[in-house]
Amino acid sequence: MRSALLQNQPLAPLTTWKIGGAAQYLAVAAGLEEVYRLMALAYDRGWPLWFLGRGSNILIDDAGLPGITLHLAKSLQGLEQKGDRLRAGAGVSLPRLARTAAGLGFAGFEFLAGIPGTVGAAVRLNAGADGLDLAGVLQRVWVATPQLQLLEFQTAELNLGYRSSLLLNFPHWLVVEAEFVLTRPAPAETIKRRLHELQAARRARQPANYRNCGSVFKNPTGAPAAGFLIESAGLKGRRVGEAQVSLKHANFILNQGRASAGQVKALVAEIQEEVWRTQGVALEREVVFLPDDLLAANGEL
Ligand SMILES: Cc1cc2nc3c(=O)[nH]c(=O)nc-3n(C[C@H](O)[C@H](O)[C@H](O)COP(=O)(O)OP(=O)(O)OC[C@H]3O[C@@H](n4cnc5c(N)ncnc54)[C@H](O)[C@@H]3O)c2cc1C
């Protein structure tokens, strides 16, 4: 099947913040061959190529994205057990990965059930929760480069750290597949209980009823958590237009209605300035701004 390019597709509904303009072209790719075809097409035309997973860690500009946006939440969906390994396409959702491991009778993936992202984006950032991260269950990954090469990395080669990896230096590299290890057999009841415990803890600490993108900032090293710093700077409830710092968890920015990307960016800048001024800590964004964060890099294509 050759992937269709849908023109002028709204991207806001494809993100958890429900913010942002349209994609000039939106594409899905069932397999690697179609990924390569899209990469080659973008290269030939001189168009930028953007990767969008489930849009849970991304702010898309109000003007939208030029070129092709590859919608991974609908692409690369393979998920297969091979002995003590579980192979997942980049577009597989983390809750599906966690459910599948649980269904096969293996523990260790429960912490991923509450993270509403895809495998590919999670590898890129070493997503994690509850003191665990992807590095603990990941064996190796395959990455497609704009030169249409397929690179294989063992986990140790990815330099996975707190919300960081080698892949952050290569924004044009697409994670296409990841292999996880199934090492901890456990009774279904034990896994289920753990899933419920983690879900309840998440509900207690995070705002569930509003559109958000999870933690906006990384927790700084050698300093209190970002949420604590933002709260200490007196910013809980601070608004710019319809973007507001959550009253429940200060590292969350809520879209209270029709917030624009411009409003969220202004609020993010205000938080960084105030936390720096009052707490002496420079907060680094975890959330990706598109196209802003990648525009310079795309220029090199
Ligand atoms: C309510 C809520 C709770 C959350 N809780 C957590 C949590 O506990 N822990 C945590 O770590 N995160 C958390 N997040 C953030 C988010 O879910 C994760 O960062 C997740 O890994 C993002 O996946 P995504 O598919 O939504 O990525 P997107 O937001 O679509 O994309 C994020 C970035 O990854 C890039 N990208 C996407 N797919 C690929 C790919 N295949 N290859 C290369 N680059 C790619 C995109 O271009 C973009 O730069 C939370 C978010 C929400 C909304």
Short mmCIF file of C-alpha atoms and ligand atoms in Angstrom, two decimals:
data_model
loop_
_atom_site.label_atom_id
_atom_site.label_comp_id
_atom_site.label_asym_id
_atom_site.label_seq_id
_atom_site.Cartn_x
_atom_site.Cartn_y
_atom_site.Cartn_z
CA MET A 1 0.00 0.00 0.00
CA ARG A 2 1.36 3.43 -0.90
CA SER A 3 0.70 6.05 1.75
CA ALA A 4 -1.62 8.91 0.83
CA LEU A 5 -0.70 12.53 1.47
CA LEU A 6 -3.68 14.37 2.94
CA GLN A 7 -3.50 18.09 2.31
CA ASN A 8 -4.15 20.83 4.88
CA GLN A 9 -5.01 18.58 7.83
CA PRO A 10 -5.70 20.15 11.26
CA LEU A 11 -3.12 18.94 13.78
CA ALA A 12 -4.67 20.25 17.02
CA PRO A 13 -7.02 17.23 17.35
CA LEU A 14 -3.97 14.95 17.05
CA THR A 15 -2.33 16.45 20.16
CA THR A 16 -3.30 16.19 23.83
CA TRP A 17 -3.16 20.01 24.23
CA LYS A 18 -5.55 20.37 21.24
CA ILE A 19 -3.52 23.33 20.05
CA GLY A 20 -1.86 24.21 16.75
CA GLY A 21 -2.50 24.81 13.06
CA ALA A 22 -2.65 22.44 10.11
CA ALA A 23 -0.15 20.15 8.39
CA GLN A 24 0.51 21.04 4.77
CA TYR A 25 0.53 17.28 4.19
CA LEU A 26 -0.28 14.52 6.67
CA ALA A 27 0.93 10.99 5.95
CA VAL A 28 0.84 7.56 7.49
CA ALA A 29 3.29 4.74 6.72
CA ALA A 30 2.47 1.13 7.47
CA GLY A 31 6.03 -0.09 7.07
CA LEU A 32 9.66 0.88 6.57
CA GLU A 33 9.40 0.99 2.78
CA GLU A 34 6.75 3.71 2.97
CA VAL A 35 8.80 5.61 5.53
CA TYR A 36 11.71 5.63 3.08
CA ARG A 37 9.44 6.71 0.26
CA LEU A 38 8.21 9.69 2.33
CA MET A 39 11.75 10.59 3.37
CA ALA A 40 12.88 10.49 -0.27
CA LEU A 41 9.89 12.53 -1.40
CA ALA A 42 10.51 15.20 1.25
CA TYR A 43 14.21 15.29 0.34
CA ASP A 44 13.53 15.56 -3.42
CA ARG A 45 11.03 18.38 -3.00
CA GLY A 46 13.05 20.19 -0.34
CA TRP A 47 10.14 19.86 2.10
CA PRO A 48 10.57 19.49 5.85
CA LEU A 49 9.46 16.16 7.33
CA TRP A 50 8.03 16.14 10.86
CA PHE A 51 7.34 13.22 13.18
CA LEU A 52 4.14 13.25 15.22
CA GLY A 53 3.34 10.45 17.64
CA ARG A 54 0.32 10.83 19.90
CA GLY A 55 1.08 14.52 20.33
CA SER A 56 1.43 14.24 24.11
CA ASN A 57 4.76 16.04 24.41
CA ILE A 58 4.51 18.60 21.65
CA LEU A 59 3.29 22.14 20.99
CA ILE A 60 2.48 22.80 17.35
CA ASP A 61 2.63 26.40 16.19
CA ASP A 62 -0.62 28.23 15.41
CA ALA A 63 0.61 28.54 11.80
CA GLY A 64 0.89 24.74 11.53
CA LEU A 65 3.67 22.76 9.84
CA PRO A 66 4.91 23.11 6.27
CA GLY A 67 5.90 19.98 4.32
CA ILE A 68 4.99 16.47 5.43
CA THR A 69 3.95 15.41 8.92
CA LEU A 70 4.29 11.66 9.43
CA HIS A 71 1.55 10.57 11.82
CA LEU A 72 3.11 7.76 13.80
CA ALA A 73 0.08 7.12 15.98
CA LYS A 74 -1.36 5.57 12.80
CA SER A 75 1.90 4.16 11.41
CA LEU A 76 4.36 1.36 12.22
CA GLN A 77 1.93 -0.54 14.46
CA GLY A 78 3.59 -3.99 14.50
CA LEU A 79 3.84 -5.69 17.91
CA GLU A 80 5.19 -9.20 18.18
CA GLN A 81 6.68 -11.53 20.78
CA LYS A 82 9.85 -13.37 19.80
CA GLY A 83 10.95 -15.66 22.63
CA ASP A 84 11.90 -13.44 25.55
CA ARG A 85 11.73 -10.31 23.38
CA LEU A 86 8.84 -8.04 22.44
CA ARG A 87 9.27 -6.08 19.18
CA ALA A 88 7.19 -2.93 18.80
CA GLY A 89 6.81 -0.56 15.87
CA ALA A 90 7.48 3.10 16.68
CA GLY A 91 3.77 3.94 16.49
CA VAL A 92 2.64 1.44 19.14
CA SER A 93 1.18 3.24 22.14
CA LEU A 94 2.85 2.75 25.51
CA PRO A 95 -0.41 1.64 27.18
CA ARG A 96 -0.78 -1.02 24.44
CA LEU A 97 2.81 -2.13 25.00
CA ALA A 98 2.18 -2.39 28.77
CA ARG A 99 -1.11 -4.31 28.24
CA THR A 100 0.56 -6.71 25.81
CA ALA A 101 3.45 -7.48 28.18
CA ALA A 102 0.93 -8.00 30.99
CA GLY A 103 -1.17 -10.26 28.75
CA LEU A 104 1.92 -12.37 28.06
CA GLY A 105 2.43 -12.69 31.83
CA PHE A 106 5.40 -10.35 32.22
CA ALA A 107 5.85 -7.56 34.77
CA GLY A 108 8.09 -4.51 34.49
CA PHE A 109 6.09 -2.51 31.94
CA GLU A 110 3.30 -1.27 34.24
CA PHE A 111 4.86 2.19 34.65
CA LEU A 112 4.32 2.79 30.91
CA ALA A 113 0.54 2.26 31.08
CA GLY A 114 -0.12 5.83 32.22
CA ILE A 115 2.13 7.56 29.67
CA PRO A 116 -0.04 8.49 26.67
CA GLY A 117 2.73 8.40 24.03
CA THR A 118 4.21 6.16 21.35
CA VAL A 119 7.20 3.84 21.57
CA GLY A 120 9.33 5.92 19.15
CA ALA A 121 8.92 9.21 20.99
CA ALA A 122 9.41 7.45 24.32
CA VAL A 123 12.76 6.02 23.17
CA ARG A 124 13.85 9.45 21.94
CA LEU A 125 13.33 10.93 25.41
CA ASN A 126 13.74 7.83 27.61
CA ALA A 127 10.22 8.34 28.95
CA GLY A 128 9.59 7.15 32.45
CA ALA A 129 7.50 7.34 35.57
CA ASP A 130 7.48 6.17 39.16
CA GLY A 131 11.27 5.95 39.35
CA LEU A 132 11.54 3.71 36.27
CA ASP A 133 12.28 4.51 32.66
CA LEU A 134 12.41 2.87 29.26
CA ALA A 135 16.12 2.08 29.64
CA GLY A 136 15.19 -0.66 32.13
CA VAL A 137 13.20 -2.73 29.60
CA LEU A 138 14.71 -1.70 26.25
CA GLN A 139 17.12 -4.02 24.42
CA ARG A 140 17.76 -2.30 21.07
CA VAL A 141 16.20 0.08 18.53
CA TRP A 142 16.24 0.66 14.79
CA VAL A 143 16.46 4.19 13.44
CA ALA A 144 15.94 5.42 9.85
CA THR A 145 18.09 8.36 8.74
CA PRO A 146 17.23 10.92 6.03
CA GLN A 147 19.98 9.22 3.96
CA LEU A 148 17.71 6.14 4.01
CA GLN A 149 20.03 4.10 6.18
CA LEU A 150 18.74 1.81 8.91
CA LEU A 151 20.88 2.05 12.03
CA GLU A 152 20.70 -0.39 14.92
CA PHE A 153 21.55 0.68 18.47
CA GLN A 154 21.87 -1.44 21.59
CA THR A 155 20.39 0.29 24.65
CA ALA A 156 23.87 0.98 26.07
CA GLU A 157 24.79 2.90 22.90
CA LEU A 158 21.84 5.31 23.22
CA ASN A 159 23.22 7.18 26.27
CA LEU A 160 19.82 7.06 27.93
CA GLY A 161 19.56 9.37 30.92
CA TYR A 162 16.79 11.32 32.63
CA ARG A 163 14.56 12.39 29.71
CA SER A 164 17.52 12.35 27.38
CA SER A 165 19.24 10.21 24.79
CA LEU A 166 21.70 10.39 21.94
CA LEU A 167 18.71 10.69 19.60
CA LEU A 168 17.92 14.22 20.83
CA ASN A 169 21.02 15.30 18.86
CA PHE A 170 19.57 13.86 15.64
CA PRO A 171 16.05 15.26 15.23
CA HIS A 172 15.80 13.96 11.64
CA TRP A 173 16.35 10.38 12.69
CA LEU A 174 13.16 8.38 12.95
CA VAL A 175 12.90 5.57 15.48
CA VAL A 176 11.12 2.85 13.50
CA GLU A 177 11.19 -0.14 15.83
CA ALA A 178 12.22 -1.09 19.35
CA GLU A 179 12.88 -4.40 21.05
CA PHE A 180 12.06 -4.94 24.71
CA VAL A 181 13.11 -7.73 27.07
CA LEU A 182 10.56 -9.89 28.85
CA THR A 183 12.47 -11.01 31.92
CA ARG A 184 10.05 -10.89 34.85
CA PRO A 185 7.25 -13.45 34.67
CA ALA A 186 4.53 -12.59 37.18
CA PRO A 187 0.98 -13.70 38.01
CA ALA A 188 -1.73 -11.70 36.20
CA GLU A 189 -3.23 -10.59 39.53
CA THR A 190 0.07 -9.08 40.72
CA ILE A 191 0.50 -7.09 37.49
CA LYS A 192 -3.13 -5.92 37.60
CA ARG A 193 -2.78 -4.74 41.21
CA ARG A 194 0.37 -2.79 40.34
CA LEU A 195 -1.38 -1.16 37.34
CA HIS A 196 -4.26 -0.06 39.58
CA GLU A 197 -1.91 1.32 42.24
CA LEU A 198 0.02 3.37 39.68
CA GLN A 199 -3.16 4.67 38.03
CA ALA A 200 -4.57 5.79 41.39
CA ALA A 201 -1.31 7.54 42.34
CA ARG A 202 -1.26 9.33 38.96
CA ARG A 203 -4.89 10.46 39.33
CA ALA A 204 -4.09 11.85 42.78
CA ARG A 205 -1.18 14.00 41.62
CA GLN A 206 -2.09 15.09 38.08
CA PRO A 207 -4.94 17.15 36.62
CA ALA A 208 -7.00 14.72 34.57
CA ASN A 209 -9.89 16.84 33.32
CA TYR A 210 -8.07 19.37 31.21
CA ARG A 211 -6.10 19.30 28.02
CA ASN A 212 -2.40 19.20 28.82
CA CYS A 213 0.89 17.70 27.69
CA GLY A 214 2.15 16.27 30.97
CA SER A 215 5.22 17.88 32.50
CA VAL A 216 6.24 20.99 30.58
CA PHE A 217 9.73 21.21 32.12
CA LYS A 218 12.35 18.63 33.03
CA ASN A 219 13.21 18.31 36.70
CA PRO A 220 16.53 20.15 37.08
CA THR A 221 19.50 18.21 38.48
CA GLY A 222 20.65 19.20 41.95
CA ALA A 223 17.53 21.29 42.61
CA PRO A 224 13.96 20.66 43.74
CA ALA A 225 11.44 19.34 41.21
CA ALA A 226 10.24 21.75 38.52
CA GLY A 227 6.67 21.72 39.89
CA PHE A 228 7.91 22.70 43.35
CA LEU A 229 10.03 25.55 41.93
CA ILE A 230 7.12 26.90 39.87
CA GLU A 231 4.82 26.74 42.87
CA SER A 232 7.48 28.43 45.05
CA ALA A 233 7.70 31.23 42.49
CA GLY A 234 3.99 31.84 43.15
CA LEU A 235 2.94 30.80 39.66
CA LYS A 236 0.19 28.27 40.37
CA GLY A 237 -2.90 29.43 38.52
CA ARG A 238 -0.96 32.02 36.42
CA ARG A 239 -2.68 32.59 33.06
CA VAL A 240 -1.88 33.92 29.65
CA GLY A 241 -5.14 34.00 27.76
CA GLU A 242 -6.62 30.52 28.10
CA ALA A 243 -3.36 28.82 29.01
CA GLN A 244 -3.04 28.32 32.76
CA VAL A 245 -0.58 26.79 35.21
CA SER A 246 -2.42 23.94 36.90
CA LEU A 247 -3.52 24.50 40.49
CA LYS A 248 -2.99 20.79 41.17
CA HIS A 249 0.47 20.25 39.64
CA ALA A 250 2.45 23.38 38.79
CA ASN A 251 4.54 21.64 36.08
CA PHE A 252 1.37 21.21 34.00
CA ILE A 253 -0.03 23.91 31.72
CA LEU A 254 -3.72 23.49 30.97
CA ASN A 255 -5.61 24.54 27.88
CA GLN A 256 -8.68 26.01 29.52
CA GLY A 257 -10.59 26.33 26.28
CA ARG A 258 -9.16 27.79 23.13
CA ALA A 259 -5.59 28.52 24.18
CA SER A 260 -3.24 29.30 21.30
CA ALA A 261 0.33 28.10 20.90
CA GLY A 262 1.37 31.75 21.24
CA GLN A 263 -0.31 31.94 24.66
CA VAL A 264 1.35 28.73 25.86
CA LYS A 265 4.76 29.97 24.67
CA ALA A 266 4.27 33.30 26.45
CA LEU A 267 3.34 31.46 29.66
CA VAL A 268 6.33 29.11 29.34
CA ALA A 269 8.66 32.13 28.93
CA GLU A 270 7.06 33.85 31.94
CA ILE A 271 7.57 30.74 34.10
CA GLN A 272 11.21 30.42 33.05
CA GLU A 273 11.87 34.09 33.81
CA GLU A 274 10.12 34.06 37.19
CA VAL A 275 11.70 30.79 38.36
CA TRP A 276 15.11 32.12 37.35
CA ARG A 277 14.50 35.46 39.07
CA THR A 278 13.07 34.07 42.32
CA GLN A 279 14.66 30.58 42.62
CA GLY A 280 17.89 31.00 40.63
CA VAL A 281 17.18 27.89 38.55
CA ALA A 282 17.05 27.75 34.73
CA LEU A 283 14.18 25.43 33.77
CA GLU A 284 14.68 23.38 30.61
CA ARG A 285 11.64 22.53 28.54
CA GLU A 286 10.71 18.88 28.09
CA VAL A 287 7.91 19.67 25.67
CA VAL A 288 8.92 20.12 22.03
CA PHE A 289 7.89 23.26 20.12
CA LEU A 290 7.34 22.57 16.42
CA PRO A 291 8.53 23.95 14.10
CA ASP A 292 10.57 26.28 16.34
CA ASP A 293 12.84 23.67 17.93
CA LEU A 294 13.69 21.93 14.69
CA LEU A 295 13.55 24.67 12.08
CA ALA A 296 17.28 25.32 12.11
CA ALA A 297 18.05 21.60 11.82
CA ASN A 298 15.53 21.15 9.01
CA GLY A 299 17.28 23.89 7.09
CA GLU A 300 20.22 21.50 6.74
CA LEU A 301 18.20 18.86 4.91
C1 LIG B 1 -1.32 13.40 30.89
C2 LIG B 1 0.10 13.15 30.47
C3 LIG B 1 0.95 12.45 31.32
C4 LIG B 1 2.28 12.21 30.94
N1 LIG B 1 3.08 11.51 31.79
C5 LIG B 1 4.36 11.24 31.43
C6 LIG B 1 5.21 10.47 32.30
O1 LIG B 1 4.82 10.02 33.36
N2 LIG B 1 6.48 10.24 31.88
C7 LIG B 1 6.97 10.70 30.68
O2 LIG B 1 8.13 10.43 30.35
N3 LIG B 1 6.18 11.43 29.85
C8 LIG B 1 4.91 11.71 30.20
N4 LIG B 1 4.10 12.44 29.35
C9 LIG B 1 4.69 13.02 28.11
C10 LIG B 1 4.56 12.13 26.86
O3 LIG B 1 3.45 11.23 26.96
C11 LIG B 1 5.83 11.35 26.58
O4 LIG B 1 6.93 12.22 26.40
C12 LIG B 1 5.69 10.49 25.32
O5 LIG B 1 6.83 9.68 25.16
C13 LIG B 1 5.47 11.34 24.05
O6 LIG B 1 5.04 10.46 23.04
P1 LIG B 1 4.20 11.01 21.79
O7 LIG B 1 4.03 9.85 20.87
O8 LIG B 1 2.97 11.66 22.24
O9 LIG B 1 5.21 12.06 21.18
P2 LIG B 1 4.86 13.44 20.41
O10 LIG B 1 4.38 14.42 21.41
O11 LIG B 1 4.01 13.18 19.24
O12 LIG B 1 6.32 13.85 19.94
C14 LIG B 1 7.31 14.25 20.86
C15 LIG B 1 8.64 14.40 20.12
O13 LIG B 1 9.09 13.14 19.65
C16 LIG B 1 9.31 13.18 18.23
N5 LIG B 1 8.96 11.86 17.72
C17 LIG B 1 7.74 11.28 17.69
N6 LIG B 1 7.84 10.04 17.19
C18 LIG B 1 9.15 9.83 16.89
C19 LIG B 1 9.87 8.73 16.35
N7 LIG B 1 9.29 7.59 16.01
N8 LIG B 1 11.22 8.88 16.15
C20 LIG B 1 11.83 10.04 16.47
N9 LIG B 1 11.20 11.10 17.02
C21 LIG B 1 9.86 11.00 17.22
C22 LIG B 1 8.41 14.30 17.75
O14 LIG B 1 8.86 14.83 16.52
C23 LIG B 1 8.54 15.30 18.88
O15 LIG B 1 9.74 16.00 18.74
C24 LIG B 1 2.77 12.70 29.69
C25 LIG B 1 1.90 13.40 28.84
C26 LIG B 1 0.58 13.62 29.22
C27 LIG B 1 -0.35 14.35 28.29
#
